[in-house]
Short mmCIF file of C-alpha atoms and ligand atoms in Angstrom, two decimals:
data_model
loop_
_atom_site.label_atom_id
_atom_site.label_comp_id
_atom_site.label_asym_id
_atom_site.label_seq_id
_atom_site.Cartn_x
_atom_site.Cartn_y
_atom_site.Cartn_z
CA MET A 7 8.26 4.47 -30.63
CA TYR A 8 11.16 6.61 -30.64
CA ASP A 9 14.86 6.17 -29.97
CA THR A 10 14.73 6.08 -26.12
CA ALA A 11 18.75 5.51 -26.01
CA LYS A 12 19.16 8.79 -27.68
CA ALA A 13 16.60 10.57 -25.69
CA LEU A 14 18.18 9.24 -22.61
CA GLU A 15 21.52 10.78 -23.68
CA ILE A 16 19.93 14.21 -23.97
CA ALA A 17 18.33 13.78 -20.69
CA LYS A 18 21.43 12.87 -18.95
CA GLU A 19 23.07 16.19 -20.49
CA PHE A 20 20.42 18.20 -19.05
CA TYR A 21 20.52 16.40 -15.49
CA ALA A 22 24.23 16.61 -15.54
CA GLY A 23 23.89 20.50 -15.56
CA TYR A 24 22.45 20.13 -12.10
CA GLY A 25 24.66 17.55 -10.72
CA VAL A 26 22.01 14.83 -10.89
CA ASP A 27 23.29 11.34 -11.28
CA VAL A 28 20.53 9.65 -13.81
CA ASP A 29 22.06 6.31 -13.42
CA GLN A 30 22.17 6.32 -9.56
CA ALA A 31 18.49 7.53 -9.67
CA VAL A 32 17.24 4.58 -11.77
CA LYS A 33 19.16 2.32 -9.67
CA ILE A 34 17.55 3.45 -6.46
CA CYS A 35 14.21 3.67 -8.42
CA ASP A 36 14.72 0.04 -9.56
CA GLU A 37 15.84 -1.45 -6.01
CA THR A 38 12.97 0.19 -4.11
CA PRO A 39 10.33 -2.44 -4.02
CA VAL A 40 6.59 -1.47 -3.99
CA SER A 41 3.99 -3.69 -2.51
CA ILE A 42 1.40 -4.41 -4.86
CA HIS A 43 -2.11 -4.86 -3.26
CA CYS A 44 -3.96 -7.95 -4.41
CA TRP A 45 -7.39 -6.43 -3.87
CA GLN A 46 -7.57 -4.33 -7.12
CA GLY A 47 -8.33 -7.46 -9.11
CA ASP A 48 -11.57 -8.69 -7.43
CA ASP A 49 -13.11 -5.82 -5.68
CA VAL A 50 -11.74 -6.50 -2.36
CA ILE A 51 -13.98 -9.52 -2.03
CA GLY A 52 -11.34 -12.33 -1.26
CA PHE A 53 -11.96 -16.06 -1.37
CA GLU A 54 -13.32 -17.07 2.04
CA LYS A 55 -15.82 -19.87 1.60
CA LYS A 56 -18.46 -17.73 3.57
CA ALA A 57 -17.62 -14.35 2.22
CA GLY A 58 -19.50 -11.56 3.68
CA ALA A 59 -20.25 -8.39 1.67
CA LEU A 60 -17.50 -5.91 1.77
CA SER A 61 -18.04 -3.65 4.83
CA GLY A 62 -16.27 -1.48 7.23
CA GLY A 63 -16.87 1.78 5.73
CA ILE A 64 -15.04 1.23 2.42
CA MET A 65 -16.52 0.60 -0.80
CA THR A 66 -15.71 -0.46 -4.53
CA THR A 67 -17.76 0.99 -7.31
CA GLY A 68 -18.16 -0.02 -10.84
CA ASN A 69 -19.01 -3.24 -12.46
CA TYR A 70 -16.49 -3.54 -15.31
CA PRO A 71 -16.47 -7.08 -16.46
CA GLY A 72 -13.72 -9.65 -15.90
CA ARG A 73 -13.38 -9.54 -12.24
CA ALA A 74 -10.93 -12.33 -11.05
CA ARG A 75 -13.21 -14.97 -9.36
CA THR A 76 -10.56 -17.40 -7.98
CA PRO A 77 -7.10 -17.27 -6.61
CA GLU A 78 -5.73 -18.66 -10.12
CA GLU A 79 -7.39 -15.94 -11.85
CA LEU A 80 -6.08 -13.25 -9.50
CA ARG A 81 -2.52 -14.50 -9.70
CA ALA A 82 -2.76 -14.68 -13.45
CA ASP A 83 -4.05 -11.18 -13.57
CA MET A 84 -1.22 -10.13 -11.39
CA ASP A 85 1.32 -11.72 -13.41
CA GLU A 86 0.05 -9.68 -16.36
CA VAL A 87 0.41 -6.55 -14.19
CA PHE A 88 4.01 -7.53 -13.22
CA LYS A 89 5.20 -7.35 -16.77
CA PHE A 90 4.32 -3.59 -16.94
CA VAL A 91 5.89 -2.58 -13.60
CA PRO A 92 9.50 -2.11 -13.93
CA GLY A 93 11.82 -2.72 -10.67
CA ALA A 94 11.42 -4.64 -7.37
CA LYS A 95 7.93 -5.90 -6.33
CA LYS A 96 6.24 -7.32 -3.29
CA VAL A 97 2.67 -8.78 -3.09
CA ASN A 98 0.37 -7.56 -0.43
CA ILE A 99 -2.59 -9.91 0.52
CA HIS A 100 -5.31 -9.97 3.04
CA ALA A 101 -6.37 -12.65 5.33
CA SER A 102 -9.51 -12.80 3.39
CA TYR A 103 -7.52 -14.25 0.34
CA LEU A 104 -7.11 -17.54 2.22
CA GLU A 105 -7.35 -20.93 0.36
CA SER A 106 -9.05 -23.75 1.91
CA ASP A 107 -11.71 -26.38 0.82
CA LYS A 108 -13.91 -25.81 3.64
CA ALA A 109 -14.85 -22.70 5.65
CA VAL A 110 -12.19 -21.32 7.97
CA ASP A 111 -13.06 -18.27 10.27
CA ARG A 112 -10.89 -15.48 10.79
CA ASN A 113 -9.86 -16.93 14.40
CA GLU A 114 -8.87 -20.31 12.72
CA ILE A 115 -6.55 -19.18 9.84
CA GLU A 116 -3.18 -20.93 9.71
CA PRO A 117 -0.03 -20.48 7.38
CA GLU A 118 -1.19 -23.45 5.34
CA HIS A 119 -4.12 -21.64 3.98
CA PHE A 120 -1.70 -19.28 2.43
CA LYS A 121 0.95 -21.98 1.11
CA ASN A 122 -0.04 -21.27 -2.69
CA TRP A 123 0.30 -17.52 -2.23
CA ALA A 124 3.86 -18.33 -0.78
CA ASP A 125 4.82 -20.95 -3.20
CA TRP A 126 3.85 -18.46 -5.93
CA ALA A 127 5.80 -15.47 -4.56
CA VAL A 128 8.74 -17.73 -3.86
CA GLU A 129 8.91 -18.87 -7.44
CA ARG A 130 8.95 -15.21 -8.51
CA GLY A 131 11.39 -14.15 -5.99
CA MET A 132 9.18 -11.76 -4.51
CA GLY A 133 8.30 -10.94 -0.99
CA LEU A 134 5.02 -11.05 0.82
CA ASP A 135 3.05 -8.51 2.93
CA PHE A 136 0.03 -9.37 4.75
CA ASN A 137 -3.07 -7.58 6.15
CA PRO A 138 -5.35 -9.05 9.02
CA THR A 139 -8.84 -8.56 7.73
CA TYR A 140 -10.85 -6.80 10.52
CA PHE A 141 -13.95 -5.88 8.29
CA SER A 142 -16.62 -7.91 5.90
CA HIS A 143 -17.42 -10.17 8.72
CA PRO A 144 -20.60 -10.47 10.74
CA LEU A 145 -18.55 -9.85 14.11
CA ALA A 146 -17.20 -6.68 12.82
CA ALA A 147 -20.56 -4.97 12.93
CA LYS A 148 -20.01 -3.42 16.31
CA GLY A 149 -16.08 -2.97 16.47
CA THR A 150 -13.39 -5.39 16.26
CA LEU A 151 -10.31 -4.80 18.49
CA SER A 152 -12.20 -2.10 20.40
CA ALA A 153 -15.63 -4.02 20.70
CA ALA A 154 -17.17 -3.74 23.96
CA ASP A 155 -18.35 -7.48 23.96
CA ASP A 156 -15.37 -9.45 25.21
CA LYS A 157 -16.18 -12.48 23.18
CA VAL A 158 -16.09 -10.44 19.83
CA ARG A 159 -12.89 -8.71 20.99
CA GLU A 160 -11.22 -11.96 21.95
CA PHE A 161 -12.25 -13.33 18.34
CA TRP A 162 -10.52 -10.16 16.62
CA ILE A 163 -7.30 -10.56 19.14
CA GLU A 164 -7.03 -14.28 18.12
CA HIS A 165 -7.21 -13.02 14.36
CA GLY A 166 -4.36 -10.46 14.92
CA ILE A 167 -2.17 -13.12 16.80
CA ARG A 168 -2.55 -15.73 13.86
CA CYS A 169 -1.84 -12.96 11.02
CA ARG A 170 1.52 -12.27 12.82
CA ARG A 171 2.13 -15.86 12.75
CA ILE A 172 1.32 -16.06 9.07
CA GLY A 173 3.74 -13.07 8.66
CA ASP A 174 6.36 -14.97 10.25
CA TYR A 175 5.68 -17.84 7.71
CA PHE A 176 5.90 -15.49 4.83
CA ALA A 177 9.23 -13.99 6.07
CA LYS A 178 10.60 -17.47 6.39
CA ARG A 179 9.29 -18.75 3.21
CA THR A 180 10.54 -15.72 1.09
CA GLY A 181 13.49 -14.59 3.26
CA LYS A 182 12.14 -11.08 3.11
CA THR A 183 10.53 -8.96 5.75
CA CYS A 184 6.84 -9.10 6.06
CA VAL A 185 5.10 -6.02 6.41
CA ILE A 186 1.63 -6.45 8.05
CA ASN A 187 -0.95 -3.68 8.10
CA HIS A 188 -3.58 -3.43 10.93
CA TRP A 189 -6.44 -1.36 9.83
CA THR A 190 -9.57 -1.47 11.93
CA PRO A 191 -12.88 0.18 10.86
CA ASP A 192 -14.16 0.65 14.31
CA GLY A 193 -16.30 3.71 14.85
CA ASP A 194 -19.81 5.20 15.03
CA LYS A 195 -22.23 6.77 12.89
CA GLU A 196 -23.19 9.21 15.54
CA PHE A 197 -21.23 11.05 18.33
CA PRO A 198 -20.54 8.66 21.18
CA ILE A 199 -20.60 9.94 24.81
CA ASP A 200 -17.65 7.83 25.82
CA THR A 201 -14.95 8.27 23.27
CA ILE A 202 -12.07 6.82 25.44
CA SER A 203 -13.25 3.27 26.56
CA PRO A 204 -13.15 1.97 22.90
CA ARG A 205 -9.73 3.51 22.59
CA LEU A 206 -8.50 1.89 25.75
CA ARG A 207 -9.73 -1.58 24.58
CA MET A 208 -8.08 -1.29 21.23
CA LYS A 209 -4.78 -0.17 22.92
CA ASP A 210 -5.06 -3.34 25.10
CA SER A 211 -5.93 -5.57 22.08
CA TYR A 212 -2.82 -4.51 20.30
CA ASP A 213 -0.84 -4.96 23.36
CA ARG A 214 -2.08 -8.48 23.73
CA ILE A 215 -1.47 -9.22 19.97
CA PHE A 216 2.27 -8.18 20.20
CA GLU A 217 2.81 -9.82 23.43
CA ALA A 218 1.36 -13.09 22.45
CA THR A 219 3.72 -13.04 19.47
CA LYS A 220 6.97 -11.64 20.84
CA ASP A 221 8.88 -14.64 19.31
CA VAL A 222 7.74 -13.73 15.70
CA LYS A 223 10.65 -12.31 13.60
CA ASN A 224 11.03 -10.23 10.49
CA VAL A 225 7.61 -8.81 10.58
CA MET A 226 6.87 -5.11 10.79
CA ASP A 227 3.51 -3.86 11.78
CA GLY A 228 1.94 -0.86 10.61
CA ILE A 229 -0.97 0.69 12.49
CA GLU A 230 -3.31 2.53 10.17
CA SER A 231 -5.37 5.42 10.98
CA LYS A 232 -8.31 6.84 9.22
CA VAL A 233 -10.61 10.15 9.44
CA PHE A 234 -13.92 8.40 8.85
CA GLY A 235 -15.70 5.55 6.99
CA ILE A 236 -18.95 5.46 5.20
CA GLY A 237 -21.73 4.77 7.91
CA LEU A 238 -19.11 5.63 10.48
CA GLU A 239 -18.84 9.11 9.96
CA ALA A 240 -18.80 10.88 13.41
CA TYR A 241 -16.18 8.92 15.38
CA THR A 242 -13.26 6.76 14.45
CA VAL A 243 -11.56 4.74 17.34
CA GLY A 244 -8.18 4.37 15.34
CA SER A 245 -8.02 8.10 14.55
CA HIS A 246 -4.74 9.61 13.49
CA GLU A 247 -3.81 10.89 17.06
CA PHE A 248 -4.67 7.44 18.31
CA CYS A 249 -2.57 5.35 16.02
CA MET A 250 0.36 7.96 16.22
CA GLY A 251 0.17 7.89 19.81
CA TYR A 252 0.20 4.20 20.12
CA VAL A 253 3.12 3.64 17.80
CA MET A 254 5.35 6.37 19.10
CA SER A 255 4.54 5.22 22.96
CA LYS A 256 5.73 1.91 22.14
CA LYS A 257 9.26 2.75 20.97
CA SER A 258 9.31 -0.70 19.21
CA ASP A 259 11.55 -1.63 16.39
CA HIS A 260 8.62 -3.12 14.44
CA ILE A 261 5.51 -1.25 15.34
CA ILE A 262 5.21 1.75 12.77
CA LEU A 263 2.79 4.22 11.53
CA THR A 264 1.04 3.74 8.28
CA LEU A 265 0.05 6.76 6.53
CA ASP A 266 -2.50 6.32 3.83
CA THR A 267 -2.92 9.09 1.31
CA GLY A 268 -6.66 8.95 1.53
CA HIS A 269 -7.38 9.11 5.28
CA PHE A 270 -7.01 12.51 6.37
CA HIS A 271 -9.27 15.79 6.30
CA PRO A 272 -9.30 17.05 2.68
CA THR A 273 -6.71 19.93 3.41
CA GLU A 274 -4.35 17.54 5.01
CA VAL A 275 -1.73 15.95 2.95
CA VAL A 276 0.53 12.79 4.03
CA SER A 277 3.56 14.71 2.25
CA ALA A 278 3.42 17.28 5.12
CA LYS A 279 3.28 14.40 7.78
CA LEU A 280 6.44 12.39 6.97
CA GLY A 281 8.73 14.95 8.38
CA ALA A 282 7.12 14.67 11.71
CA ALA A 283 6.52 10.93 11.73
CA TYR A 284 10.27 10.46 11.01
CA ALA A 285 11.25 12.83 13.83
CA PHE A 286 10.01 9.86 16.15
CA SER A 287 10.28 6.72 14.31
CA ASP A 288 12.70 4.88 11.93
CA HIS A 289 10.08 3.52 9.46
CA VAL A 290 6.72 4.54 7.97
CA LEU A 291 4.38 2.33 5.81
CA LEU A 292 2.91 4.45 2.98
CA HIS A 293 -0.40 3.37 1.48
CA VAL A 294 -0.47 5.17 -1.82
CA SER A 295 -3.86 5.78 -2.96
CA ARG A 296 -6.09 8.81 -4.56
CA PRO A 297 -8.78 10.52 -2.51
CA ILE A 298 -11.47 12.35 -4.32
CA ARG A 299 -13.46 14.38 -1.71
CA TRP A 300 -13.17 11.21 0.88
CA ASP A 301 -11.21 8.13 0.77
CA SER A 302 -12.70 7.07 -2.57
CA ASP A 303 -9.69 4.73 -3.37
CA HIS A 304 -9.43 6.03 -6.98
CA VAL A 305 -6.26 4.66 -9.11
CA VAL A 306 -3.03 6.33 -8.16
CA ALA A 307 -2.30 9.46 -10.34
CA PHE A 308 0.81 11.15 -11.26
CA ASP A 309 -0.36 14.06 -9.34
CA ASP A 310 1.10 16.93 -7.28
CA GLU A 311 0.53 15.27 -3.90
CA THR A 312 2.11 11.82 -5.17
CA ARG A 313 5.10 13.54 -6.43
CA ALA A 314 5.26 15.70 -3.26
CA ILE A 315 5.40 12.57 -1.16
CA MET A 316 8.33 11.03 -3.02
CA GLU A 317 10.08 14.26 -3.13
CA GLU A 318 9.69 14.36 0.61
CA LEU A 319 10.93 10.59 1.05
CA VAL A 320 13.95 11.56 -1.08
CA ARG A 321 14.75 14.91 0.60
CA LEU A 322 14.48 13.11 4.21
CA GLY A 323 16.69 10.38 2.87
CA LYS A 324 14.04 7.99 3.71
CA VAL A 325 13.31 6.13 0.46
CA GLN A 326 14.97 2.76 1.81
CA ASP A 327 13.32 3.22 5.16
CA THR A 328 9.64 3.71 3.89
CA TYR A 329 7.51 0.50 3.07
CA ILE A 330 5.68 1.90 -0.22
CA ALA A 331 2.53 -0.07 -0.64
CA THR A 332 -0.56 0.66 -3.11
CA ASP A 333 -4.03 0.65 -1.77
CA TYR A 334 -6.68 1.54 -4.10
CA PHE A 335 -9.85 -0.22 -5.94
CA ASP A 336 -11.49 0.70 -8.97
CA ALA A 337 -14.00 -1.71 -10.61
CA SER A 338 -15.25 0.96 -13.25
CA ILE A 339 -12.32 0.42 -15.84
CA ASN A 340 -10.27 -2.74 -16.83
CA ARG A 341 -9.04 -3.69 -13.43
CA VAL A 342 -5.64 -4.99 -14.82
CA ALA A 343 -5.09 -1.64 -16.40
CA ALA A 344 -6.17 0.03 -13.19
CA TRP A 345 -3.23 -1.68 -11.47
CA VAL A 346 -0.83 -0.94 -14.04
CA ILE A 347 -1.74 2.67 -14.23
CA GLY A 348 -1.42 3.19 -10.51
CA LEU A 349 1.81 1.31 -10.06
CA ARG A 350 3.32 2.86 -12.87
CA ASN A 351 2.50 6.48 -11.63
CA THR A 352 3.95 5.34 -8.14
CA LYS A 353 7.12 4.41 -9.56
CA LYS A 354 7.29 7.21 -12.13
CA ALA A 355 6.51 9.89 -9.16
CA LEU A 356 9.74 8.27 -7.28
CA LEU A 357 12.04 8.35 -10.35
CA ALA A 358 10.83 11.91 -10.90
CA ALA A 359 11.83 12.74 -7.16
CA LEU A 360 15.09 10.92 -7.51
CA LEU A 361 15.90 13.19 -10.46
CA GLN A 362 15.66 16.52 -8.63
CA PRO A 363 18.87 18.30 -7.68
CA THR A 364 18.09 17.64 -4.01
CA GLU A 365 21.58 18.58 -2.85
CA LEU A 366 21.51 21.77 -4.95
CA LEU A 367 18.01 22.77 -3.43
CA LYS A 368 19.20 22.08 0.13
CA LYS A 369 22.33 24.07 -0.40
CA THR A 370 20.39 27.05 -1.64
CA GLU A 371 18.05 26.82 1.36
CA ARG A 372 20.92 26.52 3.79
CA GLU A 373 22.33 29.60 2.29
CA GLY A 374 18.95 31.59 2.58
CA ASP A 375 18.63 31.74 -1.05
CA VAL A 376 14.84 31.17 -1.07
CA THR A 377 14.44 32.75 -4.69
CA THR A 378 16.86 30.13 -6.15
CA ARG A 379 14.92 27.37 -4.17
CA LEU A 380 11.45 28.53 -5.60
CA ALA A 381 12.92 28.92 -9.04
CA LEU A 382 14.72 25.70 -9.29
CA SER A 383 11.84 23.52 -7.82
CA GLN A 384 9.49 25.23 -10.40
CA GLU A 385 11.82 24.50 -13.31
CA PHE A 386 12.05 20.88 -12.31
CA LYS A 387 8.33 20.35 -12.50
CA ALA A 388 8.76 20.27 -16.37
CA ALA A 389 12.27 18.49 -16.33
CA PRO A 390 12.55 15.61 -18.96
CA PHE A 391 12.23 12.79 -16.39
CA SER A 392 9.88 11.21 -18.81
CA LEU A 393 12.77 10.39 -21.24
CA VAL A 394 14.69 8.66 -18.24
CA TRP A 395 11.44 6.78 -17.22
CA ASP A 396 10.89 5.65 -20.81
CA ALA A 397 14.54 4.40 -21.25
CA TYR A 398 14.27 2.71 -17.90
CA CYS A 399 11.00 0.91 -18.94
CA GLU A 400 12.56 -0.08 -22.17
CA LYS A 401 15.72 -1.54 -20.35
CA ALA A 402 13.41 -3.53 -17.97
CA ASN A 403 11.20 -4.50 -20.78
CA ALA A 404 8.27 -3.05 -19.06
CA GLY A 405 6.82 -1.31 -22.04
CA VAL A 406 7.62 2.27 -23.11
CA GLY A 407 4.70 4.81 -22.98
CA SER A 408 1.53 3.31 -23.48
CA ALA A 409 2.82 0.14 -25.27
CA TRP A 410 1.54 -2.02 -22.24
CA LEU A 411 -2.15 -1.03 -23.08
CA ASP A 412 -2.23 -2.97 -26.30
CA ALA A 413 -0.98 -5.89 -24.22
CA VAL A 414 -3.42 -5.53 -21.36
CA LYS A 415 -6.26 -5.08 -23.95
CA ASP A 416 -5.16 -8.20 -25.70
CA TYR A 417 -5.17 -9.93 -22.12
CA GLU A 418 -8.79 -8.61 -21.91
CA LYS A 419 -9.78 -10.07 -25.15
CA LYS A 420 -8.39 -13.43 -24.42
CA VAL A 421 -8.76 -13.84 -20.69
CA THR A 422 -10.87 -11.42 -18.61
CA SER A 423 -13.61 -10.77 -20.83
CA LYS A 424 -14.44 -14.49 -21.14
CA ARG A 425 -15.24 -14.54 -17.38
CA GLY A 426 -18.80 -14.82 -16.48
C1 LIG B 759 -9.29 1.21 4.31
C2 LIG B 759 -7.58 1.10 4.47
C3 LIG B 759 -7.23 -0.47 4.34
C4 LIG B 759 -7.97 -1.08 3.01
C5 LIG B 759 -7.19 -2.30 2.79
C6 LIG B 759 -8.19 -3.27 1.91
O1 LIG B 759 -9.63 2.50 4.29
O2 LIG B 759 -7.11 1.87 3.66
O3 LIG B 759 -5.69 -0.22 4.03
O4 LIG B 759 -8.01 -0.26 2.00
O5 LIG B 759 -6.78 -2.81 3.99
ZN1 LIG B 760 -4.85 1.92 3.48
#
């Protein structure tokens, strides 16, 4: 360990030279909540009594020991993660993480099945976000909200309706907005002849879910697109154009676009989409992940794209309007560590972006000084943001540098390695 306070002073001197207010950057970073996905801890399995295998074109790989097998274990693991993630946090759970003694199907879920989650979040002063689980279910094999079979489609519409009511319950219990993400795996392995009917059915399904729950308050609804899923390579009903079109045509104050960093063609990046989405919408739900060759859901890295996304949010003035949520699952390494690494990278990328001389960069651009724009943005790639990050973590008691790793390894020795 080194003297983080002394280092912070030096960093402040550096940033002052460019007119960057370090305290203000740290404050915004601290107050910006990141919604922590629960599904990293148990490989997206959930707690349904009749749990089906993970399906819908997503896949967890790896078999590192110590997976959380019960809600209690999952919550204990998340409590361990929270220690090393500085600043405001929310918890993001899926409908498949319900708790009940008997089997409850997706079209039967009630707020009471999520009471333990709500109690736990309230105790910690945290908000809760939610996701309908339109996958890993026998009735999801031939589409969900776009299914041609009316009975199947009704089943999933009912699921969506119930999820919005649970969102309403979470908002009431926590006093914080509940952000719901709707992602459907619907698609085809081969090229369909009729590409529009499934989309018209999906549009109708969303319309009916929202119409039936008009009274729900303090819930935001992200509609998440995807380029393709495994086994569904040729056609995706909820493509980017479909989701973008749906969201923008609704002109609603709660239906927003979700942009998952892993859901686009390999040369497309979410950082380039934010400005376009914000030209038409007041909010965006961001799923931070890391794709390698496909939507592989690797642990979020402190990489160029994650940094570019955060820089874009700062430059657009949209940090507060963007719901930032992590979404990845890696079962090949210590799962608690996977959580901590990805969450710290997400927050660190945000802080690094807030520490850029944004006003100065904008000014040089306005004045047409593109040389300075390039020179400055390159210089700032190696600016001493890590000194500010360390001092922030120290102050938040979230562990400086890799100090958290010893604690997580200790937790592994004492807790997760003892799981069968
Ligand atoms: C899948 C989507 C979706 C899921 C979670 C579990 O490709 O990204 O958001 O990862 O809902
Ligand atoms: Zn996602």
